[in-house]
Tab-separated table of N, CA and C in Angstrom:
chain	number	residue	atom	x	y	z
R	1	LEU	N	39.740	-44.178	-17.045
R	1	LEU	CA	40.585	-43.324	-16.249
R	1	LEU	C	40.310	-41.874	-16.677
R	2	LEU	N	40.121	-41.569	-17.969
R	2	LEU	CA	40.012	-40.215	-18.557
R	2	LEU	C	38.650	-39.717	-18.148
R	3	LEU	N	37.654	-40.603	-18.124
R	3	LEU	CA	36.363	-40.343	-17.707
R	3	LEU	C	36.305	-39.900	-16.294
R	4	SER	N	36.771	-40.633	-15.451
R	4	SER	CA	36.933	-40.358	-13.996
R	4	SER	C	37.700	-39.079	-13.745
R	5	PHE	N	38.655	-38.738	-14.462
R	5	PHE	CA	39.347	-37.384	-14.249
R	5	PHE	C	38.481	-36.240	-14.657
R	6	SER	N	37.657	-36.431	-15.767
R	6	SER	CA	36.811	-35.247	-16.222
R	6	SER	C	35.722	-35.122	-15.210
R	7	LEU	N	35.184	-36.126	-14.601
R	7	LEU	CA	34.133	-36.109	-13.534
R	7	LEU	C	34.551	-35.476	-12.446
R	8	ALA	N	35.874	-35.660	-12.083
R	8	ALA	CA	36.499	-35.075	-10.760
R	8	ALA	C	36.705	-33.618	-11.094
R	9	SER	N	36.889	-33.251	-12.250
R	9	SER	CA	37.033	-31.682	-12.378
R	9	SER	C	35.613	-30.930	-12.549
R	10	ALA	N	34.544	-31.826	-12.476
R	10	ALA	CA	33.287	-31.113	-12.505
R	10	ALA	C	32.950	-30.311	-11.225
R	11	GLN	N	31.887	-29.564	-11.490
R	11	GLN	CA	31.388	-28.563	-10.321
R	11	GLN	C	29.970	-28.822	-10.069
R	12	LEU	N	29.583	-28.960	-8.809
R	12	LEU	CA	28.165	-29.233	-8.202
R	12	LEU	C	27.881	-27.846	-7.629
R	13	ASN	N	26.717	-27.271	-8.163
R	13	ASN	CA	26.218	-26.052	-7.511
R	13	ASN	C	24.708	-26.378	-7.050
R	14	TYR	N	24.429	-25.741	-5.863
R	14	TYR	CA	23.216	-26.043	-5.189
R	14	TYR	C	22.866	-24.757	-4.438
R	15	THR	N	21.599	-24.461	-4.418
R	15	THR	CA	21.052	-23.393	-3.568
R	15	THR	C	19.598	-23.730	-3.427
R	16	GLY	N	19.022	-23.248	-2.299
R	16	GLY	CA	17.622	-23.385	-1.956
R	16	GLY	C	17.232	-22.545	-0.867
R	17	GLU	N	15.817	-22.516	-0.600
R	17	GLU	CA	15.216	-21.698	0.530
R	17	GLU	C	14.033	-22.535	1.032
R	18	VAL	N	13.772	-22.134	2.277
R	18	VAL	CA	12.477	-22.632	2.909
R	18	VAL	C	11.625	-21.391	3.355
R	19	ASN	N	10.400	-21.323	2.832
R	19	ASN	CA	9.611	-20.095	3.159
R	19	ASN	C	8.328	-20.507	3.799
R	20	PRO	N	8.254	-20.630	5.135
R	20	PRO	CA	6.898	-20.920	5.710
R	20	PRO	C	6.144	-19.790	5.908
R	21	LEU	N	5.187	-19.566	5.104
R	21	LEU	CA	4.361	-18.221	4.911
R	21	LEU	C	2.989	-18.541	5.369
R	22	VAL	N	2.260	-17.369	5.823
R	22	VAL	CA	0.856	-17.369	5.819
R	22	VAL	C	0.397	-16.055	5.238
R	23	ILE	N	-0.469	-15.969	4.418
R	23	ILE	CA	-0.936	-14.800	3.857
R	23	ILE	C	-2.278	-14.561	4.498
R	24	THR	N	-2.611	-13.345	4.935
R	24	THR	CA	-3.778	-13.061	5.786
R	24	THR	C	-4.388	-11.654	5.134
R	25	ARG	N	-5.544	-11.690	5.245
R	25	ARG	CA	-6.476	-10.337	5.024
R	25	ARG	C	-6.202	-9.272	6.021
R	26	THR	N	-5.885	-7.985	5.494
R	26	THR	CA	-5.880	-7.023	6.556
R	26	THR	C	-7.062	-6.669	7.157
R	27	SER	N	-8.259	-6.897	6.630
R	27	SER	CA	-9.550	-6.452	7.147
R	27	SER	C	-9.972	-7.305	8.405
R	28	ASP	N	-9.772	-8.585	8.388
R	28	ASP	CA	-10.137	-9.473	9.678
R	28	ASP	C	-9.036	-10.465	9.828
R	29	GLN	N	-7.940	-10.441	9.302
R	29	GLN	CA	-6.741	-11.358	9.619
R	29	GLN	C	-7.277	-12.777	9.294
R	30	SER	N	-8.111	-13.031	8.460
R	30	SER	CA	-8.336	-14.453	8.030
R	30	SER	C	-7.455	-14.827	7.062
R	31	GLN	N	-7.207	-16.063	6.923
R	31	GLN	CA	-6.114	-16.653	6.167
R	31	GLN	C	-6.680	-16.651	4.642
R	32	ILE	N	-5.770	-16.394	3.868
R	32	ILE	CA	-6.138	-16.368	2.351
R	32	ILE	C	-5.610	-17.737	1.820
R	33	ASN	N	-6.550	-18.512	1.219
R	33	ASN	CA	-6.237	-19.860	0.750
R	33	ASN	C	-5.653	-19.965	-0.697
R	34	LEU	N	-4.361	-19.795	-0.586
R	34	LEU	CA	-3.661	-19.756	-1.922
R	34	LEU	C	-2.469	-20.758	-1.808
R	35	PRO	N	-2.018	-21.396	-2.797
R	35	PRO	CA	-0.871	-22.270	-2.719
R	35	PRO	C	0.218	-21.435	-2.724
R	36	PHE	N	1.433	-21.716	-2.025
R	36	PHE	CA	2.544	-21.056	-2.194
R	36	PHE	C	3.789	-22.101	-2.196
R	37	ARG	N	5.008	-21.523	-2.605
R	37	ARG	CA	6.211	-22.483	-2.646
R	37	ARG	C	6.952	-22.373	-1.250
R	38	ILE	N	6.676	-23.455	-0.466
R	38	ILE	CA	7.162	-23.532	0.813
R	38	ILE	C	8.722	-23.831	0.782
R	39	MET	N	9.198	-24.556	-0.214
R	39	MET	CA	10.508	-24.964	-0.389
R	39	MET	C	10.972	-24.789	-1.905
R	40	SER	N	12.196	-24.561	-2.043
R	40	SER	CA	12.675	-24.573	-3.513
R	40	SER	C	14.225	-25.072	-3.458
R	41	LEU	N	14.593	-25.678	-4.556
R	41	LEU	CA	15.966	-26.247	-4.621
R	41	LEU	C	16.570	-26.221	-6.028
R	42	ASP	N	17.557	-25.585	-6.279
R	42	ASP	CA	18.228	-25.473	-7.573
R	42	ASP	C	19.431	-26.245	-7.553
R	43	LEU	N	19.697	-27.213	-8.530
R	43	LEU	CA	20.728	-27.925	-8.647
R	43	LEU	C	21.439	-27.833	-9.961
R	44	GLY	N	22.686	-27.654	-10.033
R	44	GLY	CA	23.456	-27.577	-11.316
R	44	GLY	C	24.669	-28.496	-11.129
R	45	TYR	N	24.997	-29.140	-12.318
R	45	TYR	CA	26.143	-29.887	-12.537
R	45	TYR	C	26.863	-29.428	-13.709
R	46	THR	N	28.144	-29.218	-13.670
R	46	THR	CA	28.958	-28.482	-14.762
R	46	THR	C	30.154	-29.419	-15.092
R	47	VAL	N	30.188	-29.946	-16.209
R	47	VAL	CA	31.521	-30.544	-16.683
R	47	VAL	C	32.006	-29.712	-17.944
R	48	GLY	N	33.012	-29.112	-17.915
R	48	GLY	CA	33.561	-28.286	-18.978
R	48	GLY	C	32.589	-27.335	-19.373
R	49	SER	N	32.122	-27.356	-20.775
R	49	SER	CA	31.080	-26.382	-21.283
R	49	SER	C	29.757	-26.901	-21.296
R	50	LEU	N	29.567	-27.969	-20.465
R	50	LEU	CA	28.219	-28.721	-20.409
R	50	LEU	C	27.582	-28.476	-19.133
R	51	ASP	N	26.392	-28.009	-18.945
R	51	ASP	CA	25.567	-27.890	-17.682
R	51	ASP	C	24.281	-28.765	-17.724
R	52	ILE	N	24.100	-29.212	-16.498
R	52	ILE	CA	22.794	-29.834	-16.274
R	52	ILE	C	22.156	-29.038	-15.141
R	53	LYS	N	20.945	-28.637	-15.252
R	53	LYS	CA	20.464	-27.829	-14.220
R	53	LYS	C	18.960	-28.150	-14.112
R	54	THR	N	18.537	-28.200	-12.750
R	54	THR	CA	17.185	-28.376	-12.359
R	54	THR	C	16.858	-27.292	-11.377
R	55	VAL	N	15.525	-26.887	-11.471
R	55	VAL	CA	14.990	-26.073	-10.440
R	55	VAL	C	13.713	-26.646	-10.108
R	56	SER	N	13.582	-26.938	-8.729
R	56	SER	CA	12.357	-27.434	-8.321
R	56	SER	C	11.732	-26.689	-7.106
R	57	ALA	N	10.542	-27.132	-6.869
R	57	ALA	CA	9.816	-26.387	-5.688
R	57	ALA	C	8.732	-27.396	-5.123
R	58	VAL	N	8.407	-27.020	-3.802
R	58	VAL	CA	7.395	-27.822	-3.126
R	58	VAL	C	6.344	-26.889	-2.928
R	59	GLU	N	5.145	-27.106	-3.400
R	59	GLU	CA	4.008	-26.170	-3.207
R	59	GLU	C	3.104	-26.653	-2.243
R	60	TYR	N	2.608	-25.728	-1.278
R	60	TYR	CA	1.803	-26.209	-0.128
R	60	TYR	C	0.564	-25.373	-0.098
R	61	ARG	N	-0.533	-26.075	0.325
R	61	ARG	CA	-1.774	-25.340	0.822
R	61	ARG	C	-2.215	-25.618	2.096
R	62	TYR	N	-2.420	-24.620	2.883
R	62	TYR	CA	-2.743	-24.652	4.199
R	62	TYR	C	-4.239	-25.482	4.615
R	63	ASP	N	-5.094	-25.106	3.670
R	63	ASP	CA	-6.608	-25.540	3.881
R	63	ASP	C	-6.576	-27.110	3.801
R	64	SER	N	-5.924	-27.722	2.850
R	64	SER	CA	-5.920	-29.147	2.727
R	64	SER	C	-4.810	-29.847	3.274
R	65	SER	N	-3.778	-29.103	3.757
R	65	SER	CA	-2.544	-29.630	4.217
R	65	SER	C	-1.785	-30.549	3.341
R	66	LYS	N	-1.931	-30.222	2.012
R	66	LYS	CA	-1.290	-31.159	0.916
R	66	LYS	C	-0.145	-30.400	0.200
R	67	SER	N	0.922	-30.987	0.049
R	67	SER	CA	1.950	-30.400	-0.807
R	67	SER	C	2.081	-31.094	-2.166
R	68	SER	N	2.716	-30.428	-2.995
R	68	SER	CA	2.808	-31.061	-4.424
R	68	SER	C	4.416	-30.706	-4.881
R	69	TYR	N	4.914	-31.560	-5.442
R	69	TYR	CA	6.373	-31.406	-5.969
R	69	TYR	C	6.163	-30.809	-7.397
R	70	ASN	N	7.017	-29.817	-7.771
R	70	ASN	CA	6.869	-29.167	-9.016
R	70	ASN	C	8.296	-29.036	-9.590
R	71	LEU	N	8.506	-29.703	-10.759
R	71	LEU	CA	9.919	-29.648	-11.392
R	71	LEU	C	9.693	-28.326	-12.276
R	72	ARG	N	10.217	-27.156	-11.868
R	72	ARG	CA	10.076	-26.015	-12.686
R	72	ARG	C	10.814	-25.876	-13.887
R	73	GLU	N	12.136	-26.316	-13.627
R	73	GLU	CA	12.960	-26.396	-14.884
R	73	GLU	C	13.908	-27.619	-14.885
R	74	ALA	N	14.267	-28.199	-16.027
R	74	ALA	CA	15.232	-29.218	-16.026
R	74	ALA	C	15.687	-29.177	-17.454
R	75	TYR	N	16.976	-28.771	-17.706
R	75	TYR	CA	17.532	-28.728	-19.023
R	75	TYR	C	19.104	-28.918	-19.018
R	76	LEU	N	19.375	-29.179	-20.384
R	76	LEU	CA	20.896	-29.460	-20.727
R	76	LEU	C	21.344	-28.236	-21.397
R	77	ALA	N	22.528	-27.615	-20.997
R	77	ALA	CA	23.061	-26.446	-21.539
R	77	ALA	C	24.357	-26.693	-22.026
R	78	TYR	N	24.708	-26.165	-23.295
R	78	TYR	CA	26.063	-26.430	-23.757
R	78	TYR	C	26.532	-24.982	-24.315
R	79	TYR	N	27.779	-24.709	-23.832
R	79	TYR	CA	28.356	-23.495	-24.158
R	79	TYR	C	29.766	-23.496	-24.982
R	80	PRO	N	29.438	-23.566	-26.364
R	80	PRO	CA	30.661	-23.647	-27.266
R	80	PRO	C	31.192	-22.127	-27.462
R	81	GLU	N	32.316	-22.051	-28.169
R	81	GLU	CA	32.864	-20.605	-28.469
R	81	GLU	C	31.833	-19.600	-29.196
R	82	TRP	N	30.857	-20.217	-30.023
R	82	TRP	CA	30.135	-19.375	-30.801
R	82	TRP	C	28.854	-18.854	-30.173
R	83	GLY	N	28.533	-19.467	-28.830
R	83	GLY	CA	27.243	-19.126	-28.337
R	83	GLY	C	26.750	-19.942	-27.161
R	84	GLU	N	25.620	-20.338	-27.084
R	84	GLU	CA	24.988	-21.280	-26.192
R	84	GLU	C	23.789	-21.965	-26.700
R	85	VAL	N	23.584	-23.251	-26.166
R	85	VAL	CA	22.357	-24.012	-26.762
R	85	VAL	C	21.827	-24.528	-25.383
R	86	LYS	N	20.433	-24.456	-25.205
R	86	LYS	CA	19.740	-25.086	-24.150
R	86	LYS	C	18.576	-25.915	-24.585
R	87	PHE	N	18.291	-27.044	-24.132
R	87	PHE	CA	17.357	-27.928	-24.501
R	87	PHE	C	16.739	-28.489	-23.309
R	88	GLY	N	15.366	-28.508	-23.238
R	88	GLY	CA	14.584	-29.199	-22.082
R	88	GLY	C	13.416	-28.327	-21.691
R	89	LYS	N	13.072	-28.505	-20.366
R	89	LYS	CA	11.983	-27.741	-19.790
R	89	LYS	C	12.633	-26.401	-19.213
R	90	LEU	N	12.350	-25.283	-19.968
R	90	LEU	CA	12.953	-23.938	-19.795
R	90	LEU	C	11.923	-22.898	-19.398
R	91	ILE	N	12.419	-21.919	-18.641
R	91	ILE	CA	11.759	-20.678	-18.575
R	91	ILE	C	12.678	-19.650	-19.160
R	92	HIS	N	12.175	-18.973	-20.316
R	92	HIS	CA	12.903	-18.182	-21.121
R	92	HIS	C	12.922	-16.840	-20.427
R	93	VAL	N	14.265	-16.216	-20.314
R	93	VAL	CA	14.416	-14.842	-19.838
R	93	VAL	C	15.149	-14.035	-20.895
R	94	TRP	N	14.544	-12.797	-21.142
R	94	TRP	CA	15.243	-11.986	-22.165
R	94	TRP	C	15.465	-10.505	-21.555
R	95	GLY	N	15.360	-10.445	-20.212
R	95	GLY	CA	15.537	-9.240	-19.609
R	95	GLY	C	14.267	-8.966	-18.874
R	96	ALA	N	14.063	-7.666	-18.296
R	96	ALA	CA	12.934	-7.201	-17.635
R	96	ALA	C	12.200	-6.223	-18.417
R	97	VAL	N	10.950	-6.228	-18.663
R	97	VAL	CA	10.200	-5.155	-19.202
R	97	VAL	C	8.892	-4.866	-18.471
R	98	ASP	N	8.410	-3.724	-18.465
R	98	ASP	CA	7.036	-3.292	-17.966
R	98	ASP	C	5.966	-3.607	-18.880
R	99	GLY	N	4.917	-4.481	-18.653
R	99	GLY	CA	3.998	-4.706	-19.549
R	99	GLY	C	4.207	-6.060	-20.439
R	100	ASN	N	4.024	-5.867	-21.836
R	100	ASN	CA	4.210	-7.041	-22.515
R	100	ASN	C	5.596	-7.519	-22.861
R	101	ASN	N	5.936	-8.645	-22.769
R	101	ASN	CA	7.157	-9.128	-22.988
R	101	ASN	C	7.022	-10.239	-24.095
R	102	PRO	N	8.060	-10.326	-25.094
R	102	PRO	CA	7.999	-11.447	-26.076
R	102	PRO	C	8.071	-12.728	-25.492
R	103	THR	N	8.668	-12.703	-24.351
R	103	THR	CA	8.689	-14.366	-23.696
R	103	THR	C	7.337	-14.780	-23.327
R	104	ASP	N	6.463	-13.865	-23.218
R	104	ASP	CA	5.070	-14.128	-22.771
R	104	ASP	C	4.431	-15.356	-23.803
R	105	ASN	N	4.940	-15.293	-24.956
R	105	ASN	CA	4.576	-16.200	-25.988
R	105	ASN	C	5.251	-17.592	-25.845
R	106	LEU	N	6.278	-17.643	-25.056
R	106	LEU	CA	7.073	-18.827	-24.823
R	106	LEU	C	6.718	-19.497	-23.378
R	107	ASN	N	6.482	-18.775	-22.527
R	107	ASN	CA	6.256	-19.294	-21.137
R	107	ASN	C	4.987	-18.509	-20.614
R	108	PRO	N	3.959	-19.414	-20.291
R	108	PRO	CA	2.676	-18.864	-19.589
R	108	PRO	C	2.931	-18.447	-18.241
R	109	TYR	N	1.860	-17.581	-17.714
R	109	TYR	CA	2.087	-17.101	-16.429
R	109	TYR	C	1.343	-18.051	-15.406
R	110	ASP	N	1.749	-18.159	-14.253
R	110	ASP	CA	1.084	-18.829	-13.104
R	110	ASP	C	0.661	-17.638	-12.303
R	111	TYR	N	-0.769	-17.522	-12.358
R	111	TYR	CA	-1.354	-16.221	-11.702
R	111	TYR	C	-1.470	-16.465	-10.184
R	112	TYR	N	-1.137	-17.632	-9.683
R	112	TYR	CA	-1.060	-17.888	-8.159
R	112	TYR	C	0.184	-17.045	-7.627
R	113	TYR	N	1.118	-16.678	-8.538
R	113	TYR	CA	2.438	-16.165	-8.089
R	113	TYR	C	2.477	-14.700	-8.833
R	114	LEU	N	1.464	-14.126	-8.970
R	114	LEU	CA	1.476	-12.788	-9.734
R	114	LEU	C	2.476	-11.747	-8.937
R	115	PHE	N	2.548	-11.765	-7.653
R	115	PHE	CA	3.381	-10.839	-6.934
R	115	PHE	C	4.936	-11.191	-6.815
R	116	LYS	N	5.189	-12.401	-7.405
R	116	LYS	CA	6.651	-12.729	-7.539
R	116	LYS	C	7.390	-11.908	-8.537
R	117	GLN	N	8.601	-11.782	-8.472
R	117	GLN	CA	9.572	-11.201	-9.327
R	117	GLN	C	9.931	-12.238	-10.477
R	118	GLY	N	10.012	-11.725	-11.683
R	118	GLY	CA	10.639	-12.353	-12.934
R	118	GLY	C	10.078	-13.584	-13.245
R	119	VAL	N	11.052	-14.696	-13.060
R	119	VAL	CA	10.844	-16.114	-13.391
R	119	VAL	C	9.694	-16.770	-12.475
R	120	GLY	N	9.725	-16.105	-11.234
R	120	GLY	CA	8.778	-16.800	-10.221
R	120	GLY	C	7.317	-16.757	-10.654
R	121	GLN	N	7.018	-15.931	-11.744
R	121	GLN	CA	5.585	-15.840	-12.290
R	121	GLN	C	5.458	-16.879	-13.391
R	122	LYS	N	6.538	-17.372	-13.979
R	122	LYS	CA	6.264	-18.149	-15.247
R	122	LYS	C	6.188	-19.610	-14.977
R	123	ILE	N	5.647	-20.429	-15.904
R	123	ILE	CA	5.595	-21.738	-16.005
R	123	ILE	C	6.540	-22.184	-17.172
R	124	SER	N	7.379	-23.230	-16.899
R	124	SER	CA	8.341	-23.615	-17.802
R	124	SER	C	7.622	-24.457	-19.003
R	125	THR	N	8.346	-24.507	-20.123
R	125	THR	CA	7.827	-25.327	-21.365
R	125	THR	C	8.970	-26.075	-21.920
R	126	TRP	N	8.535	-27.164	-22.584
R	126	TRP	CA	9.637	-27.990	-23.218
R	126	TRP	C	9.922	-27.184	-24.540
R	127	SER	N	11.227	-26.758	-24.447
R	127	SER	CA	11.618	-25.949	-25.616
R	127	SER	C	13.149	-25.941	-25.831
R	128	PHE	N	13.549	-25.233	-26.864
R	128	PHE	CA	14.867	-25.119	-27.258
R	128	PHE	C	15.313	-23.796	-27.555
R	129	MET	N	16.437	-23.405	-27.076
R	129	MET	CA	16.990	-21.952	-27.216
R	129	MET	C	18.496	-22.002	-27.560
R	130	SER	N	18.868	-21.137	-28.649
R	130	SER	CA	20.309	-21.159	-28.980
R	130	SER	C	20.580	-19.664	-29.118
R	131	LYS	N	21.697	-19.215	-28.899
R	131	LYS	CA	22.139	-17.863	-28.859
R	131	LYS	C	23.536	-17.991	-29.626
R	132	PHE	N	23.660	-17.175	-30.666
R	132	PHE	CA	24.766	-17.026	-31.352
R	132	PHE	C	25.538	-15.745	-31.378
R	133	TYR	N	26.741	-15.783	-31.106
R	133	TYR	CA	27.546	-14.423	-30.912
R	133	TYR	C	28.289	-14.192	-32.198
R	134	PHE	N	28.220	-12.955	-32.706
R	134	PHE	CA	29.066	-12.517	-33.849
R	134	PHE	C	29.574	-11.113	-33.395
R	135	GLY	N	30.964	-11.140	-32.929
R	135	GLY	CA	31.582	-10.117	-32.480
R	135	GLY	C	30.914	-9.442	-31.243
R	136	THR	N	30.423	-8.187	-31.394
R	136	THR	CA	29.675	-7.451	-30.310
R	136	THR	C	28.072	-7.723	-30.463
R	137	ALA	N	27.700	-8.425	-31.458
R	137	ALA	CA	26.225	-8.580	-31.703
R	137	ALA	C	25.887	-10.086	-31.389
R	138	ASP	N	24.707	-10.396	-31.024
R	138	ASP	CA	24.155	-11.672	-30.876
R	138	ASP	C	22.756	-11.982	-31.591
R	139	THR	N	22.478	-13.122	-31.787
R	139	THR	CA	21.137	-13.513	-32.336
R	139	THR	C	20.697	-14.695	-31.545
R	140	LEU	N	19.406	-14.592	-31.098
R	140	LEU	CA	18.753	-15.652	-30.119
R	140	LEU	C	17.600	-16.287	-31.029
R	141	ILE	N	17.678	-17.639	-31.065
R	141	ILE	CA	16.481	-18.380	-31.651
R	141	ILE	C	15.937	-19.277	-30.409
R	142	SER	N	14.625	-19.160	-30.268
R	142	SER	CA	13.926	-19.933	-29.400
R	142	SER	C	12.654	-20.603	-30.053
R	143	CYS	N	12.394	-21.873	-29.567
R	143	CYS	CA	11.202	-22.496	-30.028
R	143	CYS	C	10.788	-23.472	-29.118
R	144	GLY	N	9.374	-23.680	-29.015
R	144	GLY	CA	8.787	-24.558	-27.872
R	144	GLY	C	7.827	-25.438	-28.672
R	145	TRP	N	7.559	-26.601	-28.174
R	145	TRP	CA	6.709	-27.467	-28.900
R	145	TRP	C	5.536	-27.979	-27.958
R	146	ILE	N	5.683	-27.888	-26.728
R	146	ILE	CA	4.627	-28.106	-25.874
R	146	ILE	C	4.260	-27.038	-24.961
R	147	TYR	N	3.157	-26.359	-25.206
R	147	TYR	CA	2.704	-25.075	-24.602
R	147	TYR	C	1.585	-25.498	-23.548
R	148	TYR	N	1.724	-25.012	-22.324
R	148	TYR	CA	0.750	-25.073	-21.350
R	148	TYR	C	0.136	-23.607	-21.161
R	149	GLY	N	-1.073	-23.611	-20.987
R	149	GLY	CA	-1.816	-22.327	-20.772
R	149	GLY	C	-1.507	-21.770	-19.315
R	150	SER	N	-1.807	-20.498	-19.321
R	150	SER	CA	-1.520	-20.092	-17.833
R	150	SER	C	-2.372	-20.635	-16.809
R	151	ARG	N	-1.778	-20.666	-15.583
R	151	ARG	CA	-2.713	-21.253	-14.455
R	151	ARG	C	-3.189	-20.173	-13.794
R	152	ILE	N	-4.711	-20.192	-13.739
R	152	ILE	CA	-5.443	-19.107	-12.900
R	152	ILE	C	-6.145	-19.753	-12.003
R	153	PHE	N	-6.616	-18.937	-10.888
R	153	PHE	CA	-7.340	-19.402	-9.835
R	153	PHE	C	-8.756	-19.069	-10.019
R	154	LEU	N	-9.723	-19.670	-9.628
R	154	LEU	CA	-11.155	-19.588	-9.839
R	154	LEU	C	-11.801	-19.369	-8.540
């Protein structure tokens, strides 16, 4: 009975988008053959101070008419009084900078999406992140154990 009450007080969050795009050259209006994310879905489930979050996308190529499913993020997050802890397939975000970012060492780039903003350019890695709050200051610890190289087009 207690478990069913706690699940009833949980919150389900979802958002997504569909982007049927075509990229063409300005010189001759021919189609540029690059994959693109035709659909994305973000799902989150919150129970108290515990979150389960997934971010997924469907990537499509017009030339082959093939699509592929991409689980971009899937992690468990816990928010105690002293900070936060995240574990799973993460894209690390520490803010926005022009040029080199320390998170470039944690998440490789997906060069097919070079013109996307922020996390749209990154590939998630299996990692752990913890943030500790000390009054007005905080400390962040991140580590990853499976690193994939950047995805480039040839």
